[in-house]
Short mmCIF file of C-alpha atoms in Angstrom, two decimals:
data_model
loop_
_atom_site.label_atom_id
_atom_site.label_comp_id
_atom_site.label_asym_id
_atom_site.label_seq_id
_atom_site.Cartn_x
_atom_site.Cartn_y
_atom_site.Cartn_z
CA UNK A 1 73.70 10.93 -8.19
CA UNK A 2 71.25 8.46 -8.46
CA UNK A 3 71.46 5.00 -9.81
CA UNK A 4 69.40 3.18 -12.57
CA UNK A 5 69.76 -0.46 -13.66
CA UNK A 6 70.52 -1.25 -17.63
CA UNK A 7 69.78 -4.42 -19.19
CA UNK A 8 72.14 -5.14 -21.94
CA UNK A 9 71.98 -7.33 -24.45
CA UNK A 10 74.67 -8.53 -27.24
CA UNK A 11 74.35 -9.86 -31.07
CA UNK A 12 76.96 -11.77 -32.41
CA UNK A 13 75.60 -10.97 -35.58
CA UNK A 14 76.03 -7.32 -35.61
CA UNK A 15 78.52 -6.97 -32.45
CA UNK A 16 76.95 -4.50 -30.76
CA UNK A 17 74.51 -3.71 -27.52
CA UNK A 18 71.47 -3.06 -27.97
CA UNK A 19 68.04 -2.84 -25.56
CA UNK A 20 66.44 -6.04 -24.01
CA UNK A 21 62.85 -6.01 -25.79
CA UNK A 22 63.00 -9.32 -26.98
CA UNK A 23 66.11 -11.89 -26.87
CA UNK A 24 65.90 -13.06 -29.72
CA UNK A 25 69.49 -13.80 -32.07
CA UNK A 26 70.82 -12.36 -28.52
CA UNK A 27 72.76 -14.85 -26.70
CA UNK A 28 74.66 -12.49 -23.94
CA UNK A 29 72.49 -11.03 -21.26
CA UNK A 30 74.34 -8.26 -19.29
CA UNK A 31 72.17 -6.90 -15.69
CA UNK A 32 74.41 -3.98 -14.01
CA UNK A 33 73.61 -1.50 -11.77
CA UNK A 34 75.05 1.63 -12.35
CA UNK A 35 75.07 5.52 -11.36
CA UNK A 36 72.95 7.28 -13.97
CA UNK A 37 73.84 10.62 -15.54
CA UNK A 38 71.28 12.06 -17.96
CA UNK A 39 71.33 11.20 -21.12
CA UNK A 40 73.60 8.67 -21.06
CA UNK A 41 75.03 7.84 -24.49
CA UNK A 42 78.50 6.00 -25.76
CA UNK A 43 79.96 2.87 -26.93
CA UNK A 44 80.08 0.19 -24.78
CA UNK A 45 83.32 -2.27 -25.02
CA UNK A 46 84.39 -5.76 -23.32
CA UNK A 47 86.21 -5.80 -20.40
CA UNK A 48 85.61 -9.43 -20.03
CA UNK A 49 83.85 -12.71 -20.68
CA UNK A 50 82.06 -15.55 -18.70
CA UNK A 51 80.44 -18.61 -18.42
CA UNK A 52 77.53 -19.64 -15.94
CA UNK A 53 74.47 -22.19 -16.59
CA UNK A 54 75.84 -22.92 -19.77
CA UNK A 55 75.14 -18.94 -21.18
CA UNK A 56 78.40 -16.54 -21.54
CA UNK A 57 77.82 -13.07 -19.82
CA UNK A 58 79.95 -9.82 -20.44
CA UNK A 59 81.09 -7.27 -17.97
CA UNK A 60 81.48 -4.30 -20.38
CA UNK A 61 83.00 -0.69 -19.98
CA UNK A 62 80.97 2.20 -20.82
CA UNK A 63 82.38 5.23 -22.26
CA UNK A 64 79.92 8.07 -22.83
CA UNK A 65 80.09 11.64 -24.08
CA UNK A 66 79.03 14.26 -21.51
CA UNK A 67 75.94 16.20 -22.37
CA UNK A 68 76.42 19.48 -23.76
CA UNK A 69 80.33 18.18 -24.40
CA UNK A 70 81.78 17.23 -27.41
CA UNK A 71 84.78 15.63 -25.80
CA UNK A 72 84.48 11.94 -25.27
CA UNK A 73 85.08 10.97 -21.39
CA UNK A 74 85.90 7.49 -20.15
CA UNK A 75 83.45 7.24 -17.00
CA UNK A 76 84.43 3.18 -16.39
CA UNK A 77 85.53 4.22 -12.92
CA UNK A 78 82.32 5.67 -11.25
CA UNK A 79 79.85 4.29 -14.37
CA UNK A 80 80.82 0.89 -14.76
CA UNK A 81 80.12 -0.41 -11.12
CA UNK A 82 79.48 -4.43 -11.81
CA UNK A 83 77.28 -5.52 -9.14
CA UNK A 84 74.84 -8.03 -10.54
CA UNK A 85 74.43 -10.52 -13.83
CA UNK A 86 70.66 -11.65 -14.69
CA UNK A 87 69.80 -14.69 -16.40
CA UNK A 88 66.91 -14.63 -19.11
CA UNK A 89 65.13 -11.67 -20.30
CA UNK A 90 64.29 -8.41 -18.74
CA UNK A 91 61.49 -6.08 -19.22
CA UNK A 92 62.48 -2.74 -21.03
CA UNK A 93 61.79 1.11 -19.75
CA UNK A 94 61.61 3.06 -23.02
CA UNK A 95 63.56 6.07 -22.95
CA UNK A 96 64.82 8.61 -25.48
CA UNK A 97 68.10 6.63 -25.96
CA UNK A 98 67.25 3.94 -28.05
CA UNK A 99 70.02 1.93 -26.98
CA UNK A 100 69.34 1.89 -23.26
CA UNK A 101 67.03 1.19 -21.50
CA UNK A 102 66.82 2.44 -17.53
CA UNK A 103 64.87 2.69 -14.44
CA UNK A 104 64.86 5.02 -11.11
CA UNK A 105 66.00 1.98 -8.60
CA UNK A 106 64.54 4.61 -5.49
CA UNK A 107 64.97 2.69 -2.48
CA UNK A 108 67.57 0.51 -3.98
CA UNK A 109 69.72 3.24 -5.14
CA UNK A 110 72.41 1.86 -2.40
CA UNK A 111 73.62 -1.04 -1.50
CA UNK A 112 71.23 -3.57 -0.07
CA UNK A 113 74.24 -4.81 2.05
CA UNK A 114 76.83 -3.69 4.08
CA UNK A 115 79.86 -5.13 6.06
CA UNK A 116 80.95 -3.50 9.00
CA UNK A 117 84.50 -3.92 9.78
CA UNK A 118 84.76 -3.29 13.88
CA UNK A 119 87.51 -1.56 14.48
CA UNK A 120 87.25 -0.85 17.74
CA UNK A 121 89.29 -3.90 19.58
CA UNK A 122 92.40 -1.90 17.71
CA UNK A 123 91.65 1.21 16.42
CA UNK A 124 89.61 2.33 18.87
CA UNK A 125 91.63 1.15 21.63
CA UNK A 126 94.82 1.91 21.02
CA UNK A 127 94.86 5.55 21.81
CA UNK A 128 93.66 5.08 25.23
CA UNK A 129 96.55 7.06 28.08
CA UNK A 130 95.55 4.16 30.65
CA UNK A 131 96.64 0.60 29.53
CA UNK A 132 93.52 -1.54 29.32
CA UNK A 133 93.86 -4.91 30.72
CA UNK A 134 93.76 -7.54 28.81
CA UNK A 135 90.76 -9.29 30.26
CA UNK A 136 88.72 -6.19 28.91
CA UNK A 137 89.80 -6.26 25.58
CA UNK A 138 89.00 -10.00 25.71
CA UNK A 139 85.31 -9.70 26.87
CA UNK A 140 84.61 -6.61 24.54
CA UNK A 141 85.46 -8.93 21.13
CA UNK A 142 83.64 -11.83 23.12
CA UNK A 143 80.64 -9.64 23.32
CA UNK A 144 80.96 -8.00 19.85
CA UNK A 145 81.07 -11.48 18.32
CA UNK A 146 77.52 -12.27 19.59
CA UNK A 147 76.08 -9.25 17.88
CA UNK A 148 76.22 -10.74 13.83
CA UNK A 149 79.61 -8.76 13.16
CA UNK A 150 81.65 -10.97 10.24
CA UNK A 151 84.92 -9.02 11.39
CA UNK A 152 86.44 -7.53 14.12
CA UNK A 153 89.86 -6.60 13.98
CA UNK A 154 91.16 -7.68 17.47
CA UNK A 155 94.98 -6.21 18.03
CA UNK A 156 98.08 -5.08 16.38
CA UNK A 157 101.53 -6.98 16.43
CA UNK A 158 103.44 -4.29 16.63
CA UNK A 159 105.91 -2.75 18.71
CA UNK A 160 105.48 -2.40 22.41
CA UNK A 161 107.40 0.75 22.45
CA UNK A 162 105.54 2.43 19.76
CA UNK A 163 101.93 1.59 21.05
CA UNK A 164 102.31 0.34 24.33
CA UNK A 165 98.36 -0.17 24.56
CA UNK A 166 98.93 -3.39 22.29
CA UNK A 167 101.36 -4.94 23.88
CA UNK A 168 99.38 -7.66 25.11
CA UNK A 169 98.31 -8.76 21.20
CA UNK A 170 99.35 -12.79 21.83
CA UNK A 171 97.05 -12.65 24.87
CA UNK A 172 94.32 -10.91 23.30
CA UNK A 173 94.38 -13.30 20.54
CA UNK A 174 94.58 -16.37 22.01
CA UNK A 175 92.12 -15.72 24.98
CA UNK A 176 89.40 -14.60 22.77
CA UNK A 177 86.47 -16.76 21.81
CA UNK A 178 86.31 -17.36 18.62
CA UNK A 179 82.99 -17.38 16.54
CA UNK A 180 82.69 -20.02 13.53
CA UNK A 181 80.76 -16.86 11.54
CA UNK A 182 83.06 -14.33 12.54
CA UNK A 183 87.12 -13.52 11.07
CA UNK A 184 89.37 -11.72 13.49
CA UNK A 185 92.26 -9.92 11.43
CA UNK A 186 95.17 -8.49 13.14
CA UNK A 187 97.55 -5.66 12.02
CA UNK A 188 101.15 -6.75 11.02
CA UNK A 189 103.10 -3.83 9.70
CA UNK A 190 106.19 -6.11 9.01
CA UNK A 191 107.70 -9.41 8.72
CA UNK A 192 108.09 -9.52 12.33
CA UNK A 193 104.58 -9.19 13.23
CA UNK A 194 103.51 -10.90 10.40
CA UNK A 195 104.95 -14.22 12.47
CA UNK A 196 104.37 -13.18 15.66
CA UNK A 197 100.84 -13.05 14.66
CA UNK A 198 100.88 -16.41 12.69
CA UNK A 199 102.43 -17.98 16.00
CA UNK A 200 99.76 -16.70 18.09
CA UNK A 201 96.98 -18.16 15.25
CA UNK A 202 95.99 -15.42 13.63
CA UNK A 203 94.33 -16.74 10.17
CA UNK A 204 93.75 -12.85 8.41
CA UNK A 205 96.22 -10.12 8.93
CA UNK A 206 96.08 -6.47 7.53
CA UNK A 207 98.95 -3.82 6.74
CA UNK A 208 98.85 -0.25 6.76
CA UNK A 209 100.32 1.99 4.70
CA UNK A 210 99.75 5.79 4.15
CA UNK A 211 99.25 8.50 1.44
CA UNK A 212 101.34 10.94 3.05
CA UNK A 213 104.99 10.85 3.13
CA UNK A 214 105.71 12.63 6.76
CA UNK A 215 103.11 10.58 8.12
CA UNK A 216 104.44 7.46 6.79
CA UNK A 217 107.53 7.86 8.36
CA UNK A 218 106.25 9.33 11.84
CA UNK A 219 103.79 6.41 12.01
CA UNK A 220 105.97 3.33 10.63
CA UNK A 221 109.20 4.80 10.71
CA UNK A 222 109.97 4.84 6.77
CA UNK A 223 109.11 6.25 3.14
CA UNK A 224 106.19 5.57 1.58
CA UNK A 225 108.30 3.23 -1.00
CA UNK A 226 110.12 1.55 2.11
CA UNK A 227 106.58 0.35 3.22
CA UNK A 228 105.49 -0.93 0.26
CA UNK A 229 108.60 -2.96 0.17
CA UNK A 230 108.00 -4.72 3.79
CA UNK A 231 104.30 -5.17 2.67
CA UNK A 232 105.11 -7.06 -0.19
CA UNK A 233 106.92 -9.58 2.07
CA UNK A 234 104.63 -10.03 4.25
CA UNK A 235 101.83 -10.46 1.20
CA UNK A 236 104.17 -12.88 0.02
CA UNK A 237 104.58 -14.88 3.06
CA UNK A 238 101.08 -14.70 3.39
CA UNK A 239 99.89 -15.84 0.14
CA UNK A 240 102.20 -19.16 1.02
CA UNK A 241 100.37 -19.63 3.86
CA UNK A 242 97.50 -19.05 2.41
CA UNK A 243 96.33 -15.88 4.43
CA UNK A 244 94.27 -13.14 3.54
CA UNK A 245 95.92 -9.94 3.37
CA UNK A 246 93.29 -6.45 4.08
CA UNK A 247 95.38 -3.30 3.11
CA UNK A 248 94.70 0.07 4.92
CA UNK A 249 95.73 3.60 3.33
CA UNK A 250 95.76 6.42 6.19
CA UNK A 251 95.51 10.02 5.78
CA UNK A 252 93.12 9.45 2.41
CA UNK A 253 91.50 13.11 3.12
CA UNK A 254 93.85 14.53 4.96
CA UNK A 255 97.20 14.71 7.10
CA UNK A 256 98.04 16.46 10.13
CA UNK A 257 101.68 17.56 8.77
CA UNK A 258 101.09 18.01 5.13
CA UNK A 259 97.09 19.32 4.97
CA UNK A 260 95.62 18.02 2.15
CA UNK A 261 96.42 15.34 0.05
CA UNK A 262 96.04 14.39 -3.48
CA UNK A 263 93.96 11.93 -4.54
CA UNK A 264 96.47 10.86 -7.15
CA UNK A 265 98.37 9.95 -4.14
CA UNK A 266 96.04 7.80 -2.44
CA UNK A 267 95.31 5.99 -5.95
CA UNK A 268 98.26 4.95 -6.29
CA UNK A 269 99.50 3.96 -2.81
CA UNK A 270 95.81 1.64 -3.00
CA UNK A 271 96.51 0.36 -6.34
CA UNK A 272 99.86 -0.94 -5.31
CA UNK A 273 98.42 -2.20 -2.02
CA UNK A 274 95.73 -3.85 -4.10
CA UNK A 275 97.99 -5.04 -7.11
CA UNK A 276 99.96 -6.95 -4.49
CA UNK A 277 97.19 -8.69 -3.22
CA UNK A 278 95.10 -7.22 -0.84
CA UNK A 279 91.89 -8.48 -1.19
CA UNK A 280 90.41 -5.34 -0.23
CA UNK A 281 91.65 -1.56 0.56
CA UNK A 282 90.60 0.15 3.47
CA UNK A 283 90.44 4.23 2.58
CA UNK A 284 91.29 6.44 6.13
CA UNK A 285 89.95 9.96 7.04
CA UNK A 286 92.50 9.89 10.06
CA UNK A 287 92.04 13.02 11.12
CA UNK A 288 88.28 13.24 10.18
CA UNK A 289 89.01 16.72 7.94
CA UNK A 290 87.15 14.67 4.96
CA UNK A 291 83.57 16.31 3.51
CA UNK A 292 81.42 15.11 0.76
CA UNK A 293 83.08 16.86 -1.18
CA UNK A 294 86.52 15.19 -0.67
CA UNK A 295 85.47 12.00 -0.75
CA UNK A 296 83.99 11.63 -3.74
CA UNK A 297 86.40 13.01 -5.76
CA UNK A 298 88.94 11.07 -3.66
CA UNK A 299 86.92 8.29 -4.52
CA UNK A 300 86.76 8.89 -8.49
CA UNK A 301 90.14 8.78 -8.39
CA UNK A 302 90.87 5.39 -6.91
CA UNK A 303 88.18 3.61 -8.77
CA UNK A 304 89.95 4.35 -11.84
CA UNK A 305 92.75 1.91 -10.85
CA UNK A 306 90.86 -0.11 -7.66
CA UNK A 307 87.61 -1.79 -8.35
CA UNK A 308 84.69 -0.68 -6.29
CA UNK A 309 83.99 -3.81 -4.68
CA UNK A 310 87.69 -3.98 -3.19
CA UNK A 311 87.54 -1.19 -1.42
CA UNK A 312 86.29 0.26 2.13
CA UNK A 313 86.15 3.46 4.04
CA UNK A 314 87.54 4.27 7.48
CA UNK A 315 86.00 7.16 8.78
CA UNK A 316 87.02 9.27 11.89
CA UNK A 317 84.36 12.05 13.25
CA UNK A 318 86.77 14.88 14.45
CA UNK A 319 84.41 17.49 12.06
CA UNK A 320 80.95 15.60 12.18
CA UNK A 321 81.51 14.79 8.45
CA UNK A 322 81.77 10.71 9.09
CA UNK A 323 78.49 9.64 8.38
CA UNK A 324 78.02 12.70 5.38
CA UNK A 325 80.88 11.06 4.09
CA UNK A 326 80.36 7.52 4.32
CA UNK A 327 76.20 8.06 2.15
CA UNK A 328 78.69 9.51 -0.44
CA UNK A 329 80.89 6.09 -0.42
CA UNK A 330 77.72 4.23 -0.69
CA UNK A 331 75.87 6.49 -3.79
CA UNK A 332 79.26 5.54 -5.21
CA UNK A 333 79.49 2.17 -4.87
CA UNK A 334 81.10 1.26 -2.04
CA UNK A 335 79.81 -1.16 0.30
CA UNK A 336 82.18 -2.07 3.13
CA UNK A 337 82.26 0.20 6.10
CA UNK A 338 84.86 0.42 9.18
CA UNK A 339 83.77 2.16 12.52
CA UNK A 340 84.07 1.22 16.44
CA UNK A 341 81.80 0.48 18.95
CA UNK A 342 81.02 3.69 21.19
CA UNK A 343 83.13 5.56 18.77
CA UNK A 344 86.40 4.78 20.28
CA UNK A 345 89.52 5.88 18.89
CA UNK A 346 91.90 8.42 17.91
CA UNK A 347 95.23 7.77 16.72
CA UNK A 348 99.03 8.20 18.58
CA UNK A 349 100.11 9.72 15.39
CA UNK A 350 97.48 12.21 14.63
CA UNK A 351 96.97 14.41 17.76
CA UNK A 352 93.45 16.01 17.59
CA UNK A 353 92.09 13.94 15.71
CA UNK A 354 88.94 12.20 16.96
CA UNK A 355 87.09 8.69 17.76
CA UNK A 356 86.31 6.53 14.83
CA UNK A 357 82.67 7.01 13.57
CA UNK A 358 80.59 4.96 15.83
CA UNK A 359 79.36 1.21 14.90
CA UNK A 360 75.77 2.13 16.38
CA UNK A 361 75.34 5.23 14.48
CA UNK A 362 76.36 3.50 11.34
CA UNK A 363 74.04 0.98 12.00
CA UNK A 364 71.21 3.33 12.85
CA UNK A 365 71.56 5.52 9.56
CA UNK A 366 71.87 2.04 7.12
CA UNK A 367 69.04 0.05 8.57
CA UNK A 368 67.44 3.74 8.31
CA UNK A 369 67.65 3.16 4.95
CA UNK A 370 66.61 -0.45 4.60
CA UNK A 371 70.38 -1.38 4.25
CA UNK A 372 71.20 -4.42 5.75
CA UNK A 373 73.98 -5.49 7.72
CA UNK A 374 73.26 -8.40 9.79
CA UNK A 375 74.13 -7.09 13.05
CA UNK A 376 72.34 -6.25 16.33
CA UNK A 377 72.08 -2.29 17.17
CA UNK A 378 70.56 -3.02 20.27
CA UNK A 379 73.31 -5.61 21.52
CA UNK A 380 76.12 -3.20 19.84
CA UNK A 381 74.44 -0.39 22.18
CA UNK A 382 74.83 -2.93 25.26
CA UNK A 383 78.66 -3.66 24.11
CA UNK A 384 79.29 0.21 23.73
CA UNK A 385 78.00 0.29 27.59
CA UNK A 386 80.34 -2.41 28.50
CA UNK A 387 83.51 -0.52 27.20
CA UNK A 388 82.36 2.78 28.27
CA UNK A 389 81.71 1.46 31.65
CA UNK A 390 84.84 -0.37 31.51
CA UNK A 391 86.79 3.04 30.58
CA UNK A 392 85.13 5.13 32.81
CA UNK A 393 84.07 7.04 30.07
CA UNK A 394 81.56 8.53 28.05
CA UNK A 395 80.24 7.07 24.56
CA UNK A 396 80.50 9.17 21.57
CA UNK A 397 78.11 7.65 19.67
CA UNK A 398 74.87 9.64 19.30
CA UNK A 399 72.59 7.03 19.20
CA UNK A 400 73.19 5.72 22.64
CA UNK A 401 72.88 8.86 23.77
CA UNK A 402 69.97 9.39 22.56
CA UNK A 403 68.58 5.75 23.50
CA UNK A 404 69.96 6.19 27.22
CA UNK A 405 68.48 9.54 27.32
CA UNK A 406 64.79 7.92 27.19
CA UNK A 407 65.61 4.85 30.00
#
């Protein structure tokens, strides 16, 4: 799918959109950016109104009828993908629709930005057998803060007993040197943690929740609707603290009890998360059985209910489908990325599943691309040593194999 940017603009004299030749009587300017099918053709509606710089813009929802189709389909969810508004006129591409106007965006047909969320502090350690001390864990988010990361997720307030690996969470967080530039969330998956971690300073917490019943209840001990329940205290508590609240949904593409799951179940388990107040939704492959495929129409589903620009993907690698998978999250809109450094991971609840997609070979394949991201591969290479080294083990990321292959 590729994308093509439409310049909209809107009369109040005859209420309706038409193509940006010449302003004119047109006083709203709309600039979005949005996946292109062919022939695009519809009625376009207000979803809402604004003022900037003393001109009102509209964010508008498309509805089109398919070609060759004489049923009318609502595409808002993968068409109507809001990323930009332009002030003033634009120039016009003629085309055969004479309301639209549209051009190939070729190397711009993804995002020009993306945040990676390092998981690898958490995520990636947690499934280690040996316990790793604490001063390790300490140095790794030290380092990974001095390679332009915005977040790393540092530990996990939970229980001892359940992930033994995090016990040491107060430790971690307090002994870690914190970067003006960079946010350190924690996972709380209840009250309890919630102030544990506020007691130990955490300023951004996340919860995680999951779109499979069994593994709800083998990885946090209750129902899918019990969890939602403790989350909602705990985005309560945080919204009087004023605390921002990142919500995770496991098993998007797949659980190691059930097999496949529904994307009708991972919309709605994200919608609530988001509808409580999450300011963004991390998606989970946690057992890396996701393709292409699955994602997107995962995907199509939750951007029904979850804007686009809420929402992440958390990719594991057990299949080789990670980075496949996370090009398709971009073509569609997404633009917030998890992985780990070295690829570390796993998870205690999902037995064969493997690492987290790497933070280097993310990197490698975006800045392939001319996607930025503001952070270092060579110093995340270096970090991925230090860990690896540090574990006795071998990285899983392909690019520093590659890259150590030609010292």
């Amino acid at each position: 799918m590729h994308l093509c940017e439409f310049t909209y603009a809107y009369s109040t004299n005859t209420n309706c959109f038409k193509k940006n030749n010449n302003i004119g009587q047109y006083l709203f300017v709309c600039h979005l950016v949005l996946p292109f099918l062919h022939h695009p053709k519809g009625t376009f509606t207000i979803s809402e109104q604004f003022e900037t710089q003393g001109q009102t813009f509209s964010v508008l929802i498309i509805s089109r009828v398919s070609p060759g189709s004489t049923s009318e389909r609502n595409h808002t969810s993968d068409s109507s993908v809001f990323l930009e508004v332009g002030l003033g006129s634009r120039s016009c591409f003629k085309q055969n629709d004479p309301l639209i106007s549209f051009q190939s965006l070729g190397a711009h047909e993804y995002p020009e930005f993306v945040k990676i969320v390092e998981v690898g502090p958490r995520d990636g350690l947690q499934n280690e057998k040996e316990i790793v001390p604490t001063e390790v864990k300490v140095q790794l988010i030290d380092r990974l803060s001095d390679t332009g990361l915005s977040v790393i997720e540092a530990t996990s307030f939970v229980s001892s007993k359940w992930v033994p690996q995090m016990a040491d969470h107060t430790e971690v967080l307090q002994g870690i040197r914190k970067s003006p530039n960079v946010r350190y969330p924690v996972l709380t998956p209840n009250m309890h943690g919630f102030q544990n971690a506020l007691a130990a300073g955490a300023t951004e917490v996340a919860v995680f929740g999951s779109a499979s019943e069994t593994f709800s209840r083998k990885n946090i001990n209750c129902s899918i609707d019990e969890s939602m329940l403790r989350f909602e205290e705990v985005l309560n508590a945080a919204k009087d603290q004023q605390i921002p609240v990142r919500g995770y949904v496991s098993c998007a593409l797949g659980c190691p009890h059930e097999g496949p799951i529904d994307p009708s179940k991972v919309t709605e388990v994200a919608k609530r998360l988001y509808e409580m107040g999450c300011y963004e939704v991390s998606l989970g492959d946690t057992v890396g059985v996701g393709t292409p495929g699955s994602m997107a129409a995962m995907l199509r589903s939750v951007t029904r209910e979850v804007p686009c620009r809420a929402l992440a993907v958390h990719c594991h690698d057990t299949y080789g489908q990670a980075l496949a998978n996370i090009l398709t999250a971009l073509q569609m809109g997404v633009c917030v990325v998890d992985s780990a450094v070295a690829g570390l991971g796993g998870c205690p609840y999902a037995q064969g599943s493997s690492g987290n997609v790497s933070t280097e070979d993310v990197l490698y394949m975006l800045h392939g691309m001319g996607i930025q991201t503001g952070v270092d591969l060579s110093k995340m290479i270096a970090v991925g040593d230090f860990i690896c080294h540090s574990l006795n083990r071998k990285t899983n990321s392909r690019v520093a194999q590659a890259r150590g292959s030609q010292l």
